[in-house]
C-alpha atoms as an extended CHARMM CRD file, in Angstrom:
* protein
*
       241  EXT
         1         1  UNK       CA            -16.0200000000       -6.7350000000       -4.5520000000  PROA      1               0.0000000000
         2         2  UNK       CA            -14.3480000000       -9.6380000000       -4.0690000000  PROA      2               0.0000000000
         3         3  UNK       CA            -12.0390000000       -8.9500000000       -7.3930000000  PROA      3               0.0000000000
         4         4  UNK       CA            -11.5560000000       -5.1930000000       -5.2410000000  PROA      4               0.0000000000
         5         5  UNK       CA            -10.5910000000       -6.3780000000       -2.2960000000  PROA      5               0.0000000000
         6         6  UNK       CA             -8.0380000000       -9.1080000000       -3.5850000000  PROA      6               0.0000000000
         7         7  UNK       CA             -6.6720000000       -6.5490000000       -6.0640000000  PROA      7               0.0000000000
         8         8  UNK       CA             -6.7110000000       -4.0110000000       -2.4360000000  PROA      8               0.0000000000
         9         9  UNK       CA             -4.3970000000       -6.5300000000       -0.6160000000  PROA      9               0.0000000000
        10        10  UNK       CA             -2.0070000000       -7.0600000000       -3.5140000000  PROA      10              0.0000000000
        11        11  UNK       CA             -1.5550000000       -3.2010000000       -3.8800000000  PROA      11              0.0000000000
        12        12  UNK       CA             -1.2170000000       -2.4800000000       -0.3450000000  PROA      12              0.0000000000
        13        13  UNK       CA              1.7670000000       -5.2680000000       -0.0160000000  PROA      13              0.0000000000
        14        14  UNK       CA              3.6230000000       -2.4390000000       -2.2470000000  PROA      14              0.0000000000
        15        15  UNK       CA              3.2460000000        0.4490000000        0.2460000000  PROA      15              0.0000000000
        16        16  UNK       CA              4.2720000000       -0.6820000000        3.4630000000  PROA      16              0.0000000000
        17        17  UNK       CA              8.1250000000       -1.1020000000        4.2340000000  PROA      17              0.0000000000
        18        18  UNK       CA              9.3330000000        2.7460000000        3.1950000000  PROA      18              0.0000000000
        19        19  UNK       CA             10.8300000000        4.6340000000        5.3580000000  PROA      19              0.0000000000
        20        20  UNK       CA             13.3880000000        5.1220000000        8.9480000000  PROA      20              0.0000000000
        21        21  UNK       CA             12.5510000000        4.0270000000       12.2680000000  PROA      21              0.0000000000
        22        22  UNK       CA             11.7850000000        6.8390000000       14.7050000000  PROA      22              0.0000000000
        23        23  UNK       CA             13.0090000000        6.7720000000       18.4990000000  PROA      23              0.0000000000
        24        24  UNK       CA              9.9830000000        8.2080000000       19.7570000000  PROA      24              0.0000000000
        25        25  UNK       CA              6.2730000000        8.2340000000       18.4410000000  PROA      25              0.0000000000
        26        26  UNK       CA              5.0140000000       11.2570000000       15.8460000000  PROA      26              0.0000000000
        27        27  UNK       CA              2.5550000000       13.4340000000       17.2900000000  PROA      27              0.0000000000
        28        28  UNK       CA              0.6840000000       14.7460000000       14.6040000000  PROA      28              0.0000000000
        29        29  UNK       CA             -1.2340000000       12.1830000000       11.9620000000  PROA      29              0.0000000000
        30        30  UNK       CA             -0.7610000000       12.8090000000        8.3110000000  PROA      30              0.0000000000
        31        31  UNK       CA             -1.2070000000       10.1300000000        5.4580000000  PROA      31              0.0000000000
        32        32  UNK       CA              2.3610000000        9.6280000000        4.6090000000  PROA      32              0.0000000000
        33        33  UNK       CA              3.3450000000        8.3910000000        7.7040000000  PROA      33              0.0000000000
        34        34  UNK       CA              1.0640000000        5.0240000000        6.9810000000  PROA      34              0.0000000000
        35        35  UNK       CA              3.3200000000        4.4330000000        4.0190000000  PROA      35              0.0000000000
        36        36  UNK       CA              7.0010000000        5.7340000000        6.4250000000  PROA      36              0.0000000000
        37        37  UNK       CA              7.5570000000        8.2240000000        3.7390000000  PROA      37              0.0000000000
        38        38  UNK       CA             10.6780000000       10.6690000000        4.7280000000  PROA      38              0.0000000000
        39        39  UNK       CA             11.2460000000       13.9050000000        3.7510000000  PROA      39              0.0000000000
        40        40  UNK       CA              8.5580000000       16.2820000000        2.2440000000  PROA      40              0.0000000000
        41        41  UNK       CA              7.1670000000       14.0120000000       -0.8600000000  PROA      41              0.0000000000
        42        42  UNK       CA              5.1000000000       15.4930000000       -3.3850000000  PROA      42              0.0000000000
        43        43  UNK       CA              4.8720000000       12.9180000000       -5.5270000000  PROA      43              0.0000000000
        44        44  UNK       CA              5.9320000000        8.6650000000       -5.2400000000  PROA      44              0.0000000000
        45        45  UNK       CA              5.4260000000        6.7500000000       -8.2860000000  PROA      45              0.0000000000
        46        46  UNK       CA              6.1260000000        3.1440000000       -8.4070000000  PROA      46              0.0000000000
        47        47  UNK       CA              6.5280000000        0.6250000000      -11.0660000000  PROA      47              0.0000000000
        48        48  UNK       CA              5.9340000000       -3.2060000000      -10.5020000000  PROA      48              0.0000000000
        49        49  UNK       CA              8.0660000000       -5.3150000000      -12.6760000000  PROA      49              0.0000000000
        50        50  UNK       CA              7.9190000000       -9.4120000000      -12.8660000000  PROA      50              0.0000000000
        51        51  UNK       CA             10.3840000000      -11.8840000000      -12.7200000000  PROA      51              0.0000000000
        52        52  UNK       CA              9.9300000000      -14.3550000000      -15.4730000000  PROA      52              0.0000000000
        53        53  UNK       CA             12.4030000000      -17.5190000000      -16.2230000000  PROA      53              0.0000000000
        54        54  UNK       CA             14.8330000000      -16.2750000000      -13.8170000000  PROA      54              0.0000000000
        55        55  UNK       CA             15.2140000000      -12.9950000000      -15.2110000000  PROA      55              0.0000000000
        56        56  UNK       CA             15.6270000000      -10.3440000000      -12.7740000000  PROA      56              0.0000000000
        57        57  UNK       CA             14.3860000000       -6.7720000000      -14.0990000000  PROA      57              0.0000000000
        58        58  UNK       CA             17.3350000000       -4.0750000000      -13.8040000000  PROA      58              0.0000000000
        59        59  UNK       CA             14.6060000000       -1.0950000000      -15.0140000000  PROA      59              0.0000000000
        60        60  UNK       CA             11.2820000000       -0.2630000000      -14.9250000000  PROA      60              0.0000000000
        61        61  UNK       CA             10.7480000000       -0.7660000000      -18.8860000000  PROA      61              0.0000000000
        62        62  UNK       CA              8.3490000000       -3.5910000000      -18.7190000000  PROA      62              0.0000000000
        63        63  UNK       CA              6.3410000000       -2.8530000000      -15.6700000000  PROA      63              0.0000000000
        64        64  UNK       CA              2.7180000000       -4.3520000000      -15.5390000000  PROA      64              0.0000000000
        65        65  UNK       CA              1.5170000000       -2.3030000000      -12.6230000000  PROA      65              0.0000000000
        66        66  UNK       CA              2.1030000000        1.6550000000      -11.7290000000  PROA      66              0.0000000000
        67        67  UNK       CA              0.9700000000        3.4120000000       -8.4990000000  PROA      67              0.0000000000
        68        68  UNK       CA              1.1650000000        6.9800000000       -8.1540000000  PROA      68              0.0000000000
        69        69  UNK       CA              0.8610000000        9.0030000000       -4.9390000000  PROA      69              0.0000000000
        70        70  UNK       CA              0.6130000000       13.0430000000       -4.7190000000  PROA      70              0.0000000000
        71        71  UNK       CA              0.7440000000       14.3200000000       -1.2440000000  PROA      71              0.0000000000
        72        72  UNK       CA              0.4560000000       18.3300000000        0.0940000000  PROA      72              0.0000000000
        73        73  UNK       CA              3.2160000000       19.6340000000        1.7150000000  PROA      73              0.0000000000
        74        74  UNK       CA              2.1020000000       18.6560000000        5.0840000000  PROA      74              0.0000000000
        75        75  UNK       CA              1.6370000000       14.8910000000        3.7960000000  PROA      75              0.0000000000
        76        76  UNK       CA             -1.6230000000       14.6330000000        3.7030000000  PROA      76              0.0000000000
        77        77  UNK       CA             -3.0750000000       12.7410000000        0.3600000000  PROA      77              0.0000000000
        78        78  UNK       CA             -4.3310000000       14.4170000000       -2.2770000000  PROA      78              0.0000000000
        79        79  UNK       CA             -4.7710000000       11.7660000000       -5.4710000000  PROA      79              0.0000000000
        80        80  UNK       CA             -3.3710000000        7.8750000000       -5.5680000000  PROA      80              0.0000000000
        81        81  UNK       CA             -4.0090000000        6.5120000000       -9.0330000000  PROA      81              0.0000000000
        82        82  UNK       CA             -3.1420000000        3.0790000000       -9.7370000000  PROA      82              0.0000000000
        83        83  UNK       CA             -2.9090000000        1.0380000000      -13.0670000000  PROA      83              0.0000000000
        84        84  UNK       CA             -2.5920000000       -2.6310000000      -13.5770000000  PROA      84              0.0000000000
        85        85  UNK       CA             -2.7390000000       -5.0430000000      -16.1120000000  PROA      85              0.0000000000
        86        86  UNK       CA             -3.2830000000       -8.8200000000      -14.7390000000  PROA      86              0.0000000000
        87        87  UNK       CA             -3.0060000000      -10.8300000000      -17.7550000000  PROA      87              0.0000000000
        88        88  UNK       CA             -5.4940000000      -12.9910000000      -17.7620000000  PROA      88              0.0000000000
        89        89  UNK       CA             -7.0350000000      -11.5120000000      -14.7920000000  PROA      89              0.0000000000
        90        90  UNK       CA             -7.6680000000       -8.1600000000      -16.9230000000  PROA      90              0.0000000000
        91        91  UNK       CA             -6.6280000000       -4.6360000000      -16.4030000000  PROA      91              0.0000000000
        92        92  UNK       CA             -7.8060000000       -2.2700000000      -13.8960000000  PROA      92              0.0000000000
        93        93  UNK       CA             -7.4890000000        1.3220000000      -13.0580000000  PROA      93              0.0000000000
        94        94  UNK       CA             -8.4310000000        3.4420000000      -10.0140000000  PROA      94              0.0000000000
        95        95  UNK       CA             -8.3340000000        6.6170000000       -8.8500000000  PROA      95              0.0000000000
        96        96  UNK       CA             -8.7640000000        7.9720000000       -5.4210000000  PROA      96              0.0000000000
        97        97  UNK       CA             -9.3030000000       11.9140000000       -4.6420000000  PROA      97              0.0000000000
        98        98  UNK       CA             -8.9060000000       12.8000000000       -0.9380000000  PROA      98              0.0000000000
        99        99  UNK       CA            -10.2710000000       15.9280000000        0.8410000000  PROA      99              0.0000000000
       100       100  UNK       CA             -9.4330000000       17.1560000000        4.1330000000  PROA      100             0.0000000000
       101       101  UNK       CA             -6.1950000000       16.8360000000        6.1810000000  PROA      101             0.0000000000
       102       102  UNK       CA             -4.6660000000       15.1440000000        9.7170000000  PROA      102             0.0000000000
       103       103  UNK       CA             -7.8580000000       12.7700000000       10.5160000000  PROA      103             0.0000000000
       104       104  UNK       CA            -10.2780000000       14.4190000000        9.2470000000  PROA      104             0.0000000000
       105       105  UNK       CA            -10.4160000000       12.9520000000        5.9120000000  PROA      105             0.0000000000
       106       106  UNK       CA            -12.8720000000       11.7720000000        3.0070000000  PROA      106             0.0000000000
       107       107  UNK       CA            -12.1110000000       10.3970000000       -0.5030000000  PROA      107             0.0000000000
       108       108  UNK       CA            -13.5400000000        9.6780000000       -3.6100000000  PROA      108             0.0000000000
       109       109  UNK       CA            -12.7330000000        6.2420000000       -5.7400000000  PROA      109             0.0000000000
       110       110  UNK       CA            -13.0220000000        5.7680000000       -9.2330000000  PROA      110             0.0000000000
       111       111  UNK       CA            -12.6580000000        2.2710000000      -10.4040000000  PROA      111             0.0000000000
       112       112  UNK       CA            -12.5850000000        0.3670000000      -13.6570000000  PROA      112             0.0000000000
       113       113  UNK       CA            -12.1650000000       -2.9340000000      -14.0920000000  PROA      113             0.0000000000
       114       114  UNK       CA            -11.4590000000       -4.8420000000      -17.6530000000  PROA      114             0.0000000000
       115       115  UNK       CA            -14.9800000000       -4.1800000000      -19.5970000000  PROA      115             0.0000000000
       116       116  UNK       CA            -17.0800000000       -3.5150000000      -16.3200000000  PROA      116             0.0000000000
       117       117  UNK       CA            -18.9750000000       -0.2410000000      -15.6710000000  PROA      117             0.0000000000
       118       118  UNK       CA            -17.0110000000        2.1740000000      -13.7260000000  PROA      118             0.0000000000
       119       119  UNK       CA            -18.0900000000        2.1960000000      -10.5030000000  PROA      119             0.0000000000
       120       120  UNK       CA            -17.4780000000        5.8210000000       -8.0400000000  PROA      120             0.0000000000
       121       121  UNK       CA            -17.8410000000        5.7190000000       -4.3630000000  PROA      121             0.0000000000
       122       122  UNK       CA            -17.2640000000        7.8290000000       -1.4960000000  PROA      122             0.0000000000
       123       123  UNK       CA            -15.5820000000        7.0440000000        1.8190000000  PROA      123             0.0000000000
       124       124  UNK       CA            -14.7440000000        8.4160000000        5.0980000000  PROA      124             0.0000000000
       125       125  UNK       CA            -12.2640000000        7.7110000000        7.9300000000  PROA      125             0.0000000000
       126       126  UNK       CA            -13.8850000000        7.1130000000       11.0760000000  PROA      126             0.0000000000
       127       127  UNK       CA            -10.9170000000        6.9950000000       14.2000000000  PROA      127             0.0000000000
       128       128  UNK       CA            -11.8890000000        5.0010000000       16.9310000000  PROA      128             0.0000000000
       129       129  UNK       CA             -8.3620000000        6.1820000000       18.7180000000  PROA      129             0.0000000000
       130       130  UNK       CA             -5.4180000000        7.6640000000       17.7970000000  PROA      130             0.0000000000
       131       131  UNK       CA             -4.2020000000        4.3290000000       15.8180000000  PROA      131             0.0000000000
       132       132  UNK       CA             -7.1350000000        2.8620000000       14.8710000000  PROA      132             0.0000000000
       133       133  UNK       CA            -10.0030000000        3.5530000000       12.2810000000  PROA      133             0.0000000000
       134       134  UNK       CA            -12.7880000000        2.3970000000        9.8380000000  PROA      134             0.0000000000
       135       135  UNK       CA            -13.0600000000        3.5100000000        6.1820000000  PROA      135             0.0000000000
       136       136  UNK       CA            -16.8630000000        3.1660000000        4.8840000000  PROA      136             0.0000000000
       137       137  UNK       CA            -18.3270000000        4.2140000000        1.9980000000  PROA      137             0.0000000000
       138       138  UNK       CA            -21.1410000000        7.0850000000        2.8780000000  PROA      138             0.0000000000
       139       139  UNK       CA            -24.1490000000        4.8530000000        1.0580000000  PROA      139             0.0000000000
       140       140  UNK       CA            -25.3480000000        1.8530000000        2.3290000000  PROA      140             0.0000000000
       141       141  UNK       CA            -22.3080000000       -0.4990000000        1.3870000000  PROA      141             0.0000000000
       142       142  UNK       CA            -21.5280000000       -3.3030000000        3.9290000000  PROA      142             0.0000000000
       143       143  UNK       CA            -17.9590000000       -3.3870000000        2.9440000000  PROA      143             0.0000000000
       144       144  UNK       CA            -15.6200000000       -2.1080000000        5.7720000000  PROA      144             0.0000000000
       145       145  UNK       CA            -11.9650000000       -1.2930000000        5.8180000000  PROA      145             0.0000000000
       146       146  UNK       CA            -10.7680000000       -1.6180000000        9.8300000000  PROA      146             0.0000000000
       147       147  UNK       CA             -6.8420000000        0.1640000000        9.8980000000  PROA      147             0.0000000000
       148       148  UNK       CA             -4.3360000000       -0.2170000000       12.5960000000  PROA      148             0.0000000000
       149       149  UNK       CA             -1.2520000000        1.8580000000       12.8330000000  PROA      149             0.0000000000
       150       150  UNK       CA              1.3510000000        1.4770000000       14.7640000000  PROA      150             0.0000000000
       151       151  UNK       CA              3.0820000000        3.8420000000       16.9340000000  PROA      151             0.0000000000
       152       152  UNK       CA              4.9080000000        5.3250000000       14.3500000000  PROA      152             0.0000000000
       153       153  UNK       CA              1.4340000000        5.8210000000       12.2230000000  PROA      153             0.0000000000
       154       154  UNK       CA              2.6160000000        3.2380000000        9.7540000000  PROA      154             0.0000000000
       155       155  UNK       CA              0.2200000000        0.2270000000        8.7020000000  PROA      155             0.0000000000
       156       156  UNK       CA             -0.0960000000       -2.5050000000       11.0880000000  PROA      156             0.0000000000
       157       157  UNK       CA             -2.7880000000       -4.1820000000        9.9390000000  PROA      157             0.0000000000
       158       158  UNK       CA             -5.6620000000       -4.2970000000        7.6170000000  PROA      158             0.0000000000
       159       159  UNK       CA             -9.1720000000       -5.8910000000        7.7720000000  PROA      159             0.0000000000
       160       160  UNK       CA            -11.7220000000       -6.5370000000        5.0060000000  PROA      160             0.0000000000
       161       161  UNK       CA            -15.0250000000       -7.1620000000        6.4990000000  PROA      161             0.0000000000
       162       162  UNK       CA            -18.6140000000       -7.7470000000        4.7340000000  PROA      162             0.0000000000
       163       163  UNK       CA            -21.0300000000       -6.7200000000        7.4920000000  PROA      163             0.0000000000
       164       164  UNK       CA            -19.5750000000       -8.8270000000       10.5350000000  PROA      164             0.0000000000
       165       165  UNK       CA            -17.7070000000      -11.6480000000        8.3380000000  PROA      165             0.0000000000
       166       166  UNK       CA            -14.2120000000      -11.0230000000        7.8750000000  PROA      166             0.0000000000
       167       167  UNK       CA            -13.1570000000      -11.4420000000        4.3180000000  PROA      167             0.0000000000
       168       168  UNK       CA             -8.8420000000      -11.1400000000        4.3600000000  PROA      168             0.0000000000
       169       169  UNK       CA             -6.6010000000       -9.6610000000        6.6820000000  PROA      169             0.0000000000
       170       170  UNK       CA             -3.3390000000       -8.3780000000        6.0500000000  PROA      170             0.0000000000
       171       171  UNK       CA             -0.6270000000       -7.7900000000        9.0920000000  PROA      171             0.0000000000
       172       172  UNK       CA              2.7760000000       -6.6430000000        8.8500000000  PROA      172             0.0000000000
       173       173  UNK       CA              6.1550000000       -6.8680000000       10.6550000000  PROA      173             0.0000000000
       174       174  UNK       CA              8.9680000000       -5.2610000000        9.9730000000  PROA      174             0.0000000000
       175       175  UNK       CA             12.8950000000       -5.6520000000       10.3220000000  PROA      175             0.0000000000
       176       176  UNK       CA             15.4580000000       -2.6760000000       10.6890000000  PROA      176             0.0000000000
       177       177  UNK       CA             18.7170000000       -2.0820000000        9.5500000000  PROA      177             0.0000000000
       178       178  UNK       CA             20.5000000000        1.3210000000       10.1390000000  PROA      178             0.0000000000
       179       179  UNK       CA             18.0760000000        2.8820000000       11.4180000000  PROA      179             0.0000000000
       180       180  UNK       CA             15.8540000000        2.0930000000        8.1910000000  PROA      180             0.0000000000
       181       181  UNK       CA             13.2940000000       -0.5800000000        7.2360000000  PROA      181             0.0000000000
       182       182  UNK       CA             15.0140000000       -3.4160000000        5.0430000000  PROA      182             0.0000000000
       183       183  UNK       CA             12.9240000000       -5.9290000000        5.3150000000  PROA      183             0.0000000000
       184       184  UNK       CA              9.0040000000       -6.6980000000        6.0550000000  PROA      184             0.0000000000
       185       185  UNK       CA              6.7800000000       -9.4530000000        5.7530000000  PROA      185             0.0000000000
       186       186  UNK       CA              3.1320000000       -9.6510000000        5.4430000000  PROA      186             0.0000000000
       187       187  UNK       CA              0.8500000000      -12.0310000000        6.8680000000  PROA      187             0.0000000000
       188       188  UNK       CA             -2.3170000000      -12.4240000000        4.3580000000  PROA      188             0.0000000000
       189       189  UNK       CA             -5.2490000000      -14.6390000000        5.8860000000  PROA      189             0.0000000000
       190       190  UNK       CA             -7.7810000000      -15.1030000000        3.5170000000  PROA      190             0.0000000000
       191       191  UNK       CA            -11.2890000000      -16.4590000000        4.8220000000  PROA      191             0.0000000000
       192       192  UNK       CA            -13.4420000000      -18.0690000000        1.9630000000  PROA      192             0.0000000000
       193       193  UNK       CA            -16.3910000000      -20.7150000000        2.0570000000  PROA      193             0.0000000000
       194       194  UNK       CA            -15.6260000000      -21.2580000000        5.4300000000  PROA      194             0.0000000000
       195       195  UNK       CA            -11.7780000000      -22.2770000000        5.0180000000  PROA      195             0.0000000000
       196       196  UNK       CA             -8.7340000000      -19.8970000000        6.5690000000  PROA      196             0.0000000000
       197       197  UNK       CA             -5.8740000000      -19.5590000000        4.0560000000  PROA      197             0.0000000000
       198       198  UNK       CA             -2.6580000000      -17.7790000000        5.1950000000  PROA      198             0.0000000000
       199       199  UNK       CA             -0.1200000000      -16.7590000000        2.5990000000  PROA      199             0.0000000000
       200       200  UNK       CA              3.2040000000      -14.2020000000        3.0320000000  PROA      200             0.0000000000
       201       201  UNK       CA              5.0830000000      -11.7030000000        1.1450000000  PROA      201             0.0000000000
       202       202  UNK       CA              8.1750000000      -10.7770000000        1.5500000000  PROA      202             0.0000000000
       203       203  UNK       CA              9.9090000000       -7.3050000000        1.0370000000  PROA      203             0.0000000000
       204       204  UNK       CA             13.7130000000       -6.8750000000        1.0470000000  PROA      204             0.0000000000
       205       205  UNK       CA             14.9390000000       -3.1720000000        0.3090000000  PROA      205             0.0000000000
       206       206  UNK       CA             17.6790000000       -2.7540000000       -2.4430000000  PROA      206             0.0000000000
       207       207  UNK       CA             18.2200000000        0.8510000000       -2.5020000000  PROA      207             0.0000000000
       208       208  UNK       CA             17.3310000000        3.8280000000       -0.6710000000  PROA      208             0.0000000000
       209       209  UNK       CA             17.3660000000        7.7220000000       -2.0310000000  PROA      209             0.0000000000
       210       210  UNK       CA             18.9860000000       10.4080000000       -0.1040000000  PROA      210             0.0000000000
       211       211  UNK       CA             16.0920000000       10.7550000000        2.4620000000  PROA      211             0.0000000000
       212       212  UNK       CA             15.8540000000        7.0490000000        3.4100000000  PROA      212             0.0000000000
       213       213  UNK       CA             12.7950000000        6.0580000000        1.2100000000  PROA      213             0.0000000000
       214       214  UNK       CA             13.5730000000        2.7360000000       -0.9260000000  PROA      214             0.0000000000
       215       215  UNK       CA             14.1980000000        3.0940000000       -4.8220000000  PROA      215             0.0000000000
       216       216  UNK       CA             14.7640000000       -0.5530000000       -5.6720000000  PROA      216             0.0000000000
       217       217  UNK       CA             12.3130000000       -3.3560000000       -3.7260000000  PROA      217             0.0000000000
       218       218  UNK       CA             12.5650000000       -7.1760000000       -4.1190000000  PROA      218             0.0000000000
       219       219  UNK       CA              9.4200000000       -8.9780000000       -3.6130000000  PROA      219             0.0000000000
       220       220  UNK       CA              9.2170000000      -12.9570000000       -2.8890000000  PROA      220             0.0000000000
       221       221  UNK       CA              6.0140000000      -15.2380000000       -2.0140000000  PROA      221             0.0000000000
       222       222  UNK       CA              6.7170000000      -17.3880000000        0.8330000000  PROA      222             0.0000000000
       223       223  UNK       CA              8.9760000000      -16.9620000000        3.8830000000  PROA      223             0.0000000000
       224       224  UNK       CA             11.7120000000      -19.0880000000        2.5850000000  PROA      224             0.0000000000
       225       225  UNK       CA             12.1190000000      -16.3760000000       -0.5360000000  PROA      225             0.0000000000
       226       226  UNK       CA             12.1960000000      -18.9910000000       -2.8340000000  PROA      226             0.0000000000
       227       227  UNK       CA              9.8040000000      -17.6390000000       -5.6230000000  PROA      227             0.0000000000
       228       228  UNK       CA             11.2880000000      -14.5500000000       -6.4900000000  PROA      228             0.0000000000
       229       229  UNK       CA              7.8590000000      -12.2240000000       -7.9730000000  PROA      229             0.0000000000
       230       230  UNK       CA              8.8540000000       -8.8270000000       -8.5850000000  PROA      230             0.0000000000
       231       231  UNK       CA             11.3910000000       -5.9220000000       -8.6160000000  PROA      231             0.0000000000
       232       232  UNK       CA              9.3490000000       -2.5160000000       -7.5510000000  PROA      232             0.0000000000
       233       233  UNK       CA             11.0490000000        0.7180000000       -8.8010000000  PROA      233             0.0000000000
       234       234  UNK       CA             10.0940000000        4.1040000000       -7.3500000000  PROA      234             0.0000000000
       235       235  UNK       CA             11.0510000000        7.6860000000       -7.9950000000  PROA      235             0.0000000000
       236       236  UNK       CA              9.9550000000       10.5190000000       -5.8250000000  PROA      236             0.0000000000
       237       237  UNK       CA              9.5180000000       14.3050000000       -5.8070000000  PROA      237             0.0000000000
       238       238  UNK       CA              9.8380000000       16.4160000000       -3.5180000000  PROA      238             0.0000000000
       239       239  UNK       CA              8.8960000000       20.2680000000       -2.2370000000  PROA      239             0.0000000000
       240       240  UNK       CA             11.7120000000       22.4800000000       -2.1130000000  PROA      240             0.0000000000
       241       241  UNK       CA             12.9100000000       24.0580000000        1.1200000000  PROA      241             0.0000000000
């Protein structure tokens, strides 16, 4: 399960800096707001490409991670499909299939990691108020994910817990430019063997599409942006008006 949590932390980094700032809170929650997506997004496909030896990828040709998110016309998630080749850490694939609309959400998560057996679990959202909910397996799993959203329903904080024990937290801070998210700082706190380790990831948007959704994002490890790690290329499909 620890491998899954680390992978989730890694995945979540790439879906939190999208979208435009709004002047007033959104009133009706749908999942696309968590990722800051604007417009009637039908599908968003992100390719993650590694920066190696100072060579910055200019296209998606040599991607090692691929993430596909599908939404209905209202913005409720339908499917999220991730594929990763992490080199020595191995390969993983996960498929989340969602049911429900608005806040009444359940989903089935099918995960395959290396040569391990495929796992399949069912989850539900349990809301405590408009901006806080817990994701819990419907079986007797002790693992919980606690989500905090901002006033526009974007992800603000994520806490992964094993029972009462916090394992990993993620916190997001956004910087806006011209009414769009331009940069995001993510603080990751990992609790292991009684010790606390804090790391930072920075994303900077390079290009947007006509709806203000980012199409090219640079990802750095560390606040000083000296360790340039990845380039993300995202392609969008929209419902016709």
